[in-house]
PDB file of C-alpha atoms in Angstrom:
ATOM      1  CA  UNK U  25     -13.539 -31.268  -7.137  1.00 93.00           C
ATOM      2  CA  UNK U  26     -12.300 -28.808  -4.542  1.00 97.00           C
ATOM      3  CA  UNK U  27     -12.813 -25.767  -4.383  1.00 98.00           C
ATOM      4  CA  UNK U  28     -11.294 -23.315  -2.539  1.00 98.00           C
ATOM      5  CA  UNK U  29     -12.915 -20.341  -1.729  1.00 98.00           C
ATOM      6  CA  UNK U  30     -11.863 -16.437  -0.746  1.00 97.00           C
ATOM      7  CA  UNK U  31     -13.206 -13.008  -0.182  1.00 97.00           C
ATOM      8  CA  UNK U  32     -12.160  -9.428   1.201  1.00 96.00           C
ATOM      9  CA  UNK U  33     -14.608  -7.556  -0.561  1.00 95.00           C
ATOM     10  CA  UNK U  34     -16.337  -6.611   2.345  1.00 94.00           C
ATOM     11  CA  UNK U  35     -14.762  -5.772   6.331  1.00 93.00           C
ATOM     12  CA  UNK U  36     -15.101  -9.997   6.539  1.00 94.00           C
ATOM     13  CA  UNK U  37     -11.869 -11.993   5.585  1.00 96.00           C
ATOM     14  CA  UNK U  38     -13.070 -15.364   4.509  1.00 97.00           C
ATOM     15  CA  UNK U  39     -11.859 -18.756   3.356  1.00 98.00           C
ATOM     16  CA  UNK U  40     -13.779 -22.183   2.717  1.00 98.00           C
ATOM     17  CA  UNK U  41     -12.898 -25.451   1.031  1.00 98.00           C
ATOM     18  CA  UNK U  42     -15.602 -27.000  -0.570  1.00 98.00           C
ATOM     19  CA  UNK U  43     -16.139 -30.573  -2.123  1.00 97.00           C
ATOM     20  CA  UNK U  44     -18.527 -30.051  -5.131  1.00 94.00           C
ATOM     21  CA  UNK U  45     -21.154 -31.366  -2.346  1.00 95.00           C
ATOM     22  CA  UNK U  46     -20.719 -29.713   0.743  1.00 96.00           C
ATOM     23  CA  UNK U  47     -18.356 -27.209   2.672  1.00 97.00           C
ATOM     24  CA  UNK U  48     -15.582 -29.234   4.377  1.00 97.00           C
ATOM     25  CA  UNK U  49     -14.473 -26.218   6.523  1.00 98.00           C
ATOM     26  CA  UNK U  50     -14.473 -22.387   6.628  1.00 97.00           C
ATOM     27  CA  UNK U  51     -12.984 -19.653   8.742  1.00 97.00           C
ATOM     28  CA  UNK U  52     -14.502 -16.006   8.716  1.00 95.00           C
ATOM     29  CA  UNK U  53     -13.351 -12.861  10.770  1.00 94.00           C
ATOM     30  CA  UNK U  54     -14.735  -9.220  10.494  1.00 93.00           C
ATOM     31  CA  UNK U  55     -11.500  -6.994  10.004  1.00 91.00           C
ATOM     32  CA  UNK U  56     -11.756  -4.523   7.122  1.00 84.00           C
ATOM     33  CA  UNK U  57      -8.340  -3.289   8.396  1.00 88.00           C
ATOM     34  CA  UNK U  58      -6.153  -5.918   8.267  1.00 91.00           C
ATOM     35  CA  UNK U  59      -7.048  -8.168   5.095  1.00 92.00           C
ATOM     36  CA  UNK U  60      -3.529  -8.786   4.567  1.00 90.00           C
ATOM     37  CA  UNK U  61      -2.633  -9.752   7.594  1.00 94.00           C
ATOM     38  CA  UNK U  62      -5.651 -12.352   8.295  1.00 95.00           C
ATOM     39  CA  UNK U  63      -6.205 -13.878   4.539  1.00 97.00           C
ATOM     40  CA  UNK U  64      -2.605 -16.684   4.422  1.00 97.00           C
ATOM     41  CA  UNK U  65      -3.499 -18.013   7.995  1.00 97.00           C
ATOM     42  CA  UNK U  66      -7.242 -18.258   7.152  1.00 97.00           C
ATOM     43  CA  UNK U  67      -6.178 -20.495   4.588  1.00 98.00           C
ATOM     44  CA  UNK U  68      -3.698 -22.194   6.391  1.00 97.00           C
ATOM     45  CA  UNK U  69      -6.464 -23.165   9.082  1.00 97.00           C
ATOM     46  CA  UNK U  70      -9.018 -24.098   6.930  1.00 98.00           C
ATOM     47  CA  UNK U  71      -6.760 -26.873   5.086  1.00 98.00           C
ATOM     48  CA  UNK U  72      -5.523 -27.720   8.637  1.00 97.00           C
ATOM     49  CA  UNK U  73      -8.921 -28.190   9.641  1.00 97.00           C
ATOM     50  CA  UNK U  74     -10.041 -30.556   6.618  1.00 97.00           C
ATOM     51  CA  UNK U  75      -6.999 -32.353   6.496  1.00 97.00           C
ATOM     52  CA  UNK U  76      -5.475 -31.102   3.303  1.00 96.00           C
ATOM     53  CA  UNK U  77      -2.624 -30.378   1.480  1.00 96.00           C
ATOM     54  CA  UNK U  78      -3.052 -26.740  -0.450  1.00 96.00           C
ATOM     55  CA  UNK U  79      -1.847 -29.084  -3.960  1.00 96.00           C
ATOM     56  CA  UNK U  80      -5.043 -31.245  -3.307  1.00 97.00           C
ATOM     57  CA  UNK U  81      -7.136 -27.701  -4.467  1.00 98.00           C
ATOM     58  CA  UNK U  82      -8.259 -28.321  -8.068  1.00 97.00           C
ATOM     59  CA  UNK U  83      -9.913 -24.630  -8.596  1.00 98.00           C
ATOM     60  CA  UNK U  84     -10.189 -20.742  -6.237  1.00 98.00           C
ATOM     61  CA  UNK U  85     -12.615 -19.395  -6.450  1.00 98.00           C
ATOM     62  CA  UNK U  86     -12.823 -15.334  -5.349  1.00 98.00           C
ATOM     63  CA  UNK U  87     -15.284 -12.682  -4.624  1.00 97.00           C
ATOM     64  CA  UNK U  88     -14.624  -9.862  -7.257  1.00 97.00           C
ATOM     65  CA  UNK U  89     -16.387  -7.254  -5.351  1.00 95.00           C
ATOM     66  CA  UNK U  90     -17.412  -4.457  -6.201  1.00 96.00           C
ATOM     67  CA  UNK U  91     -15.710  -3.757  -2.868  1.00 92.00           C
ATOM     68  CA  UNK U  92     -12.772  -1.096  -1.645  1.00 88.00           C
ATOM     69  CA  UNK U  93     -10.317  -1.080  -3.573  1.00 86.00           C
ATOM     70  CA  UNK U  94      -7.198  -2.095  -1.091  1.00 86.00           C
ATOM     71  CA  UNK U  95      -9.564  -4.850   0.833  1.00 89.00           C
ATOM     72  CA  UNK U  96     -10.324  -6.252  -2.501  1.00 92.00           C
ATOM     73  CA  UNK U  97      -7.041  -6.627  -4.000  1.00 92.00           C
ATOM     74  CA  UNK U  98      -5.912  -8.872  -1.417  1.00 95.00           C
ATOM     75  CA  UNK U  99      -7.986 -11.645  -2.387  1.00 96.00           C
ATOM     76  CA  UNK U 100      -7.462 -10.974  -6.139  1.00 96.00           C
ATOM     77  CA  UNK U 101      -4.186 -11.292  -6.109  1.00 96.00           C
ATOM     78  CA  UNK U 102      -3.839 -14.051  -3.664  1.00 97.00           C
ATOM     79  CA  UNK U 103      -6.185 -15.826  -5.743  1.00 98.00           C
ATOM     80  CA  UNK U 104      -4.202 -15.633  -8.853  1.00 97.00           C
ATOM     81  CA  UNK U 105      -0.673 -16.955  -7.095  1.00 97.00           C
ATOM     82  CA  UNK U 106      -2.412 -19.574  -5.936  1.00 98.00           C
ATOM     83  CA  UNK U 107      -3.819 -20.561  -9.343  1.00 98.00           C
ATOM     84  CA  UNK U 108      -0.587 -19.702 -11.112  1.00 97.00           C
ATOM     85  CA  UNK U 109       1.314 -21.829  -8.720  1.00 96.00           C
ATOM     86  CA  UNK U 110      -0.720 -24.914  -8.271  1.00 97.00           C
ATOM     87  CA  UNK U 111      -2.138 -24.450 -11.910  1.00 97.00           C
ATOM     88  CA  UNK U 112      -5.554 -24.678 -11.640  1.00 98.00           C
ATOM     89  CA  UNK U 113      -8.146 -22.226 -12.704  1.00 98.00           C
ATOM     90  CA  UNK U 114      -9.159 -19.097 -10.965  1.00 98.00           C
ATOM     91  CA  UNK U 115     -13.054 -18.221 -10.955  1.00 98.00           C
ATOM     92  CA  UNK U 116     -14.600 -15.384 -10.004  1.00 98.00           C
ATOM     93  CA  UNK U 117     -17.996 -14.632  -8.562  1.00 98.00           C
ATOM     94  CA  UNK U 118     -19.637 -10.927  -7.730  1.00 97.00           C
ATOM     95  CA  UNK U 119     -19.411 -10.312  -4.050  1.00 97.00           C
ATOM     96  CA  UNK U 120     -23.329  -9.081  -3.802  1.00 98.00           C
ATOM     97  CA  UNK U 121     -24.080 -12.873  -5.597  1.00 98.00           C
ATOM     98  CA  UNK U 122     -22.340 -14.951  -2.864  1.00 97.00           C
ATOM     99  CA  UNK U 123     -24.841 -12.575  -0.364  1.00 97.00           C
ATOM    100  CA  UNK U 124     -27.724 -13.321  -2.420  1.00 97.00           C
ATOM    101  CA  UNK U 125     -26.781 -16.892  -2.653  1.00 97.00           C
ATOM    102  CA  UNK U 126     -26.316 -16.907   1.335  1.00 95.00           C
ATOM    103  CA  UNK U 127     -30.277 -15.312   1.836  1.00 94.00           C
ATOM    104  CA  UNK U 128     -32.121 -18.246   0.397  1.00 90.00           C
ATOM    105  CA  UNK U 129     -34.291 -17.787   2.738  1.00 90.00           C
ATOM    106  CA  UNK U 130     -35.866 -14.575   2.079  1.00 92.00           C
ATOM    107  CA  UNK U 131     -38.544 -14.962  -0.282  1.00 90.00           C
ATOM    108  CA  UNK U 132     -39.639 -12.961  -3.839  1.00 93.00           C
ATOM    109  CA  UNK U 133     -37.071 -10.022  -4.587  1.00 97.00           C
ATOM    110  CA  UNK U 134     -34.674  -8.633  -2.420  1.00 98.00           C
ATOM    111  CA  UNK U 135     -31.697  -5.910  -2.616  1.00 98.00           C
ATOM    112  CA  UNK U 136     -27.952  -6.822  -1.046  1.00 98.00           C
ATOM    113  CA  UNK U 137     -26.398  -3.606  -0.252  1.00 98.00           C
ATOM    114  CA  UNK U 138     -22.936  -3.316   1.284  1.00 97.00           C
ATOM    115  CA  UNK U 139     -21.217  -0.549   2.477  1.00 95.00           C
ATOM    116  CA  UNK U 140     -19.474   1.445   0.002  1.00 94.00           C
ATOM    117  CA  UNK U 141     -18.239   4.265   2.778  1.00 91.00           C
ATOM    118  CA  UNK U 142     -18.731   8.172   1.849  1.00 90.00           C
ATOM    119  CA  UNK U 143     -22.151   7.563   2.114  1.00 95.00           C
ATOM    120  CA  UNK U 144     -23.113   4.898  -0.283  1.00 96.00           C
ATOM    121  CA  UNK U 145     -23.491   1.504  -0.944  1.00 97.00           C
ATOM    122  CA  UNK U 146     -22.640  -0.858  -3.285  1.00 97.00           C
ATOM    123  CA  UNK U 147     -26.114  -2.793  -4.383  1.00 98.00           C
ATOM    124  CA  UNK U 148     -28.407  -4.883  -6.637  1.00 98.00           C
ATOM    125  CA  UNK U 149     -31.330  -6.232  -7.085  1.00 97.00           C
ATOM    126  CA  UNK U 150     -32.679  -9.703  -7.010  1.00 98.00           C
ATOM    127  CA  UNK U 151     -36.029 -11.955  -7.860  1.00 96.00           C
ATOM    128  CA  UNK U 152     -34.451 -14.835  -5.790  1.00 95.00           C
ATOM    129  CA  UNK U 153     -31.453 -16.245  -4.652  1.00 95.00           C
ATOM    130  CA  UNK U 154     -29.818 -17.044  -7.733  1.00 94.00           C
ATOM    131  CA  UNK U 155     -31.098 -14.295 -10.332  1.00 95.00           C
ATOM    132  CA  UNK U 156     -29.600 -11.100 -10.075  1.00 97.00           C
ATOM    133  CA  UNK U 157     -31.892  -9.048 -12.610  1.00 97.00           C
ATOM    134  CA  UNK U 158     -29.912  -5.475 -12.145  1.00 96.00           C
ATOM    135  CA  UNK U 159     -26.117  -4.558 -12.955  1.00 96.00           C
ATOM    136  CA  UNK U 160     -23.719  -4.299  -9.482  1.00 96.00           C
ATOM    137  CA  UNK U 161     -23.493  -0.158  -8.837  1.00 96.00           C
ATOM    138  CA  UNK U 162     -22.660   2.265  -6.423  1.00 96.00           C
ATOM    139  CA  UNK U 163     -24.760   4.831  -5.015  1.00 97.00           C
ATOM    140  CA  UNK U 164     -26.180   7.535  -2.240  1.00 97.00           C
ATOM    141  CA  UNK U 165     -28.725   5.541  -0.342  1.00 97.00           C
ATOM    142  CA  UNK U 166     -31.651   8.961  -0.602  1.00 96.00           C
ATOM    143  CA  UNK U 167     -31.142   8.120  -4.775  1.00 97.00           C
ATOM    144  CA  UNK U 168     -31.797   4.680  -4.884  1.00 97.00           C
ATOM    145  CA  UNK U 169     -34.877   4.658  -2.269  1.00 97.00           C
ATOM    146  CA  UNK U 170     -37.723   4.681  -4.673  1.00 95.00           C
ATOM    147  CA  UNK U 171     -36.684   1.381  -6.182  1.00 94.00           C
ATOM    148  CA  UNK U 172     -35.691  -0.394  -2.861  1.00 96.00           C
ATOM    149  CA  UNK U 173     -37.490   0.768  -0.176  1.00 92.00           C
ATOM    150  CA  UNK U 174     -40.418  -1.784  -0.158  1.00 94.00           C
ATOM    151  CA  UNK U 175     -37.859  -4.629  -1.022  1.00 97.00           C
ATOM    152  CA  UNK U 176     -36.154  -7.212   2.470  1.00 97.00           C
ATOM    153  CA  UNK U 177     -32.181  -6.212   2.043  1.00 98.00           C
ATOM    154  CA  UNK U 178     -29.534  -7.890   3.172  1.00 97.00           C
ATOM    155  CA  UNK U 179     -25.976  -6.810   4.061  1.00 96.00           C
ATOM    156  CA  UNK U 180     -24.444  -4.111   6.341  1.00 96.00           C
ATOM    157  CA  UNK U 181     -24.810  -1.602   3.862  1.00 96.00           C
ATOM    158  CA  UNK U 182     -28.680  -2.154   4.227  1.00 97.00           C
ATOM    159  CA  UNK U 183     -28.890  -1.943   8.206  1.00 96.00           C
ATOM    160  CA  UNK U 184     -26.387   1.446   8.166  1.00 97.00           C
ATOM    161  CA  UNK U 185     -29.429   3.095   6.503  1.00 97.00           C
ATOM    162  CA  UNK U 186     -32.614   2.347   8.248  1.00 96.00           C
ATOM    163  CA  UNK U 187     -34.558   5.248   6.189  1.00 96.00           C
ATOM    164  CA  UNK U 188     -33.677   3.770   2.844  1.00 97.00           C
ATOM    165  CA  UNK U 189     -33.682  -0.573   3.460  1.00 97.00           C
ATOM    166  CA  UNK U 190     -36.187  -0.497   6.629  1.00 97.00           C
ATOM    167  CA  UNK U 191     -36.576  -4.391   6.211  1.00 96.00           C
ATOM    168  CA  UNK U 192     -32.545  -4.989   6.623  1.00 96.00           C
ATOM    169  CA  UNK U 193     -31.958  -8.418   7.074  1.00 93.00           C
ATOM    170  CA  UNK U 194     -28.632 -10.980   7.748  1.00 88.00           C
ATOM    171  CA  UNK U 195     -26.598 -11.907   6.757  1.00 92.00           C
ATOM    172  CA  UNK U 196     -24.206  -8.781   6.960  1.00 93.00           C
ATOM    173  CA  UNK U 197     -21.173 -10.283   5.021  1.00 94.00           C
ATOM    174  CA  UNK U 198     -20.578 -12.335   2.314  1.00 95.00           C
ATOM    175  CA  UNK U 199     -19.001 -15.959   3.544  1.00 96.00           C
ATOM    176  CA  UNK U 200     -16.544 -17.821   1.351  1.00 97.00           C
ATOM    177  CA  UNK U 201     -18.733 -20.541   1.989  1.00 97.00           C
ATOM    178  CA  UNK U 202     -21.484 -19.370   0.187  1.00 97.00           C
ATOM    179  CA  UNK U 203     -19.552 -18.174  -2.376  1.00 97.00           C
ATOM    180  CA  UNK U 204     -17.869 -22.140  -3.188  1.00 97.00           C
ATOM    181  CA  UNK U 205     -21.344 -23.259  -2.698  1.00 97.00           C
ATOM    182  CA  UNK U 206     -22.951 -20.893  -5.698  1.00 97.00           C
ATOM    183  CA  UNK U 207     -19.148 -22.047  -7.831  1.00 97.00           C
ATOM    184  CA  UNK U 208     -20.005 -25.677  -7.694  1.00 97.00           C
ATOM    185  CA  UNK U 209     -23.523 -25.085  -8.415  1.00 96.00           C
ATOM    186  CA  UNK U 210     -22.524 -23.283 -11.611  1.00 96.00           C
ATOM    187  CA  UNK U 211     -20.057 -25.617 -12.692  1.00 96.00           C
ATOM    188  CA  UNK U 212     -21.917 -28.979 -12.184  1.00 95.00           C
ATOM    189  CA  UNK U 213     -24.269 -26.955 -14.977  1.00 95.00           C
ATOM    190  CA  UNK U 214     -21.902 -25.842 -17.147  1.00 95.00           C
ATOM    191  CA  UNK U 215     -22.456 -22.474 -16.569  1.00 95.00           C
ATOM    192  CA  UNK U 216     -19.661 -19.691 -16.736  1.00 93.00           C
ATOM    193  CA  UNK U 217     -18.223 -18.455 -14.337  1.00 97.00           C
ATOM    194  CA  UNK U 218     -16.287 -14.254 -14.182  1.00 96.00           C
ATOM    195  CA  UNK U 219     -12.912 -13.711 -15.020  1.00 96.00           C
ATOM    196  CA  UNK U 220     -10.921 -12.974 -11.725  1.00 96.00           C
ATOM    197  CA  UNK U 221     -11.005  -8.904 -12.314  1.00 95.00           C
ATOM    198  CA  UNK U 222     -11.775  -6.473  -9.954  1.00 94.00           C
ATOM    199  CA  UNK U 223     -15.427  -5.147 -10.210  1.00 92.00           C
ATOM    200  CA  UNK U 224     -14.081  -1.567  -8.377  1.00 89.00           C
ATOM    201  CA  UNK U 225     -17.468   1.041 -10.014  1.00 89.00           C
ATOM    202  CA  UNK U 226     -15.179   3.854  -8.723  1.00 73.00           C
ATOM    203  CA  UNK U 227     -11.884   4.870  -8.657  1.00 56.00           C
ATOM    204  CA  UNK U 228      -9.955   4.234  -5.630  1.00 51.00           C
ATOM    205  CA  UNK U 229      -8.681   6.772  -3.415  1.00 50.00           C
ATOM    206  CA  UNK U 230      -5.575   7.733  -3.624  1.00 46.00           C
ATOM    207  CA  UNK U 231      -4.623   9.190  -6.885  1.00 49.00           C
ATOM    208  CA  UNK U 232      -1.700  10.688  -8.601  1.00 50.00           C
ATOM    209  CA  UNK U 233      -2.094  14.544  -8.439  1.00 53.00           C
ATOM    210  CA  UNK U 234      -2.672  16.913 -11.035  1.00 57.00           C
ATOM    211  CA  UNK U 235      -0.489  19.787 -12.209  1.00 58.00           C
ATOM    212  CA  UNK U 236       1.802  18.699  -9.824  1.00 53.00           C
ATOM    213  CA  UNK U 237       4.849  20.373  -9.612  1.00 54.00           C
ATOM    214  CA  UNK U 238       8.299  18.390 -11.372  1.00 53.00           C
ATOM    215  CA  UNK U 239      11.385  19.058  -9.572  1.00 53.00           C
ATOM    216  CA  UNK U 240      14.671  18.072 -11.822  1.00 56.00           C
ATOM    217  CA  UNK U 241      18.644  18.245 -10.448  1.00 55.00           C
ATOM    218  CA  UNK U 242      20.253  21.630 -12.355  1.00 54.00           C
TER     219      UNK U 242
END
């Protein structure tokens, strides 16, 4: 097996090959502007780094979010050349999982909350590391503080709003490390993996306008 990993669900673009085992190497950078630009040469170093060929990969996996909508796409679609190209299957795994996966240290329940922008986060709740026991949503902060203010929280969306997750806790981003570490753990037990989709929970922002006005040539 080898895996290799991708996500740009969050501001972090990041890329890890991993052997069923262990990771054999990584590369992360914090750039929620310039996905597009960063994701190819991530890639490119990591197999550089390991010694590999990119027709040695046997499976991607990529974070499906929820995440922006632009940011996200990048790795979603890079994900399925790659698998379409080398022919090997594509798996994907919720963003807010990978982060979960990645806190194993925190114990009993926990929230991951990442930054949604206009004010809200995307979140869920945990009892450990490995069971996610709400749905993935999006919401203000002030809303959801009943049910997560006495919960740890990781993520950034967590330590942008103190008032709401006041035990905020690292990591900040997801890592595509984590993310081909919690894939091989699944599929040495047989367990299903998501379909690469997009897990959006909103639309996106720009959108086509309404009663706009059609011009036609007399």
């Amino acid at each position: 097996m080898l895996l290799l990993a991708l996500d740009t669900a969050t501001p972090a673009v990041t890329v890890a090959l991993h052997d069923g085992t262990s990771v054999v190497a990584e590369s992360s950078q914090v750039d929620a502007r310039r996905h597009g630009e960063l994701l190819l040469p991530a890639v490119d170093r990591v197999l550089t780094e390991a010694g590999l060929r990119l027709d040695a990969v046997t499976g991607i996996v990529v974070g499906v979010g929820p995440g922006p909508y632009t940011g996200l796409r990048v790795g979603l679609m890079t994900a399925d050349t790659f698998g379409l190209a080398l022919g090997v299957p594509v798996h994907g795994v919720c963003t807010l999982d990978g982060l979960a996966y990645e806190a194993r240290d925190v114990e009993g329940p926990f929230v991951v909350a990442t930054d949604a922008r206009r004010k809200e986060v995307y979140w869920a709740r945990y009892d450990n590391a490995r069971t996610r026991v709400t749905e993935a949503a999006v919401d203000r902060p002030a809303d959801i503080a009943p049910l997560v203010q006495d919960l740890p929280a990781v993520g950034a969306g967590a330590r942008l709003y103190p008032d709401t997750f006041p035990d905020a806790r690292g990591p900040e981003n997801v890592s595509a490390a984590a993310l081909a570490a919690l894939a091989a753990e699944k599929l040495a037990a047989g367990e299903e993996l998501l379909e690469p989709r997009p897990l959006y929970l909103r639309r996106p922002d720009a959108q086509v306008p309404k009663n706009y006005k059609v011009v036609t040539p007399k």
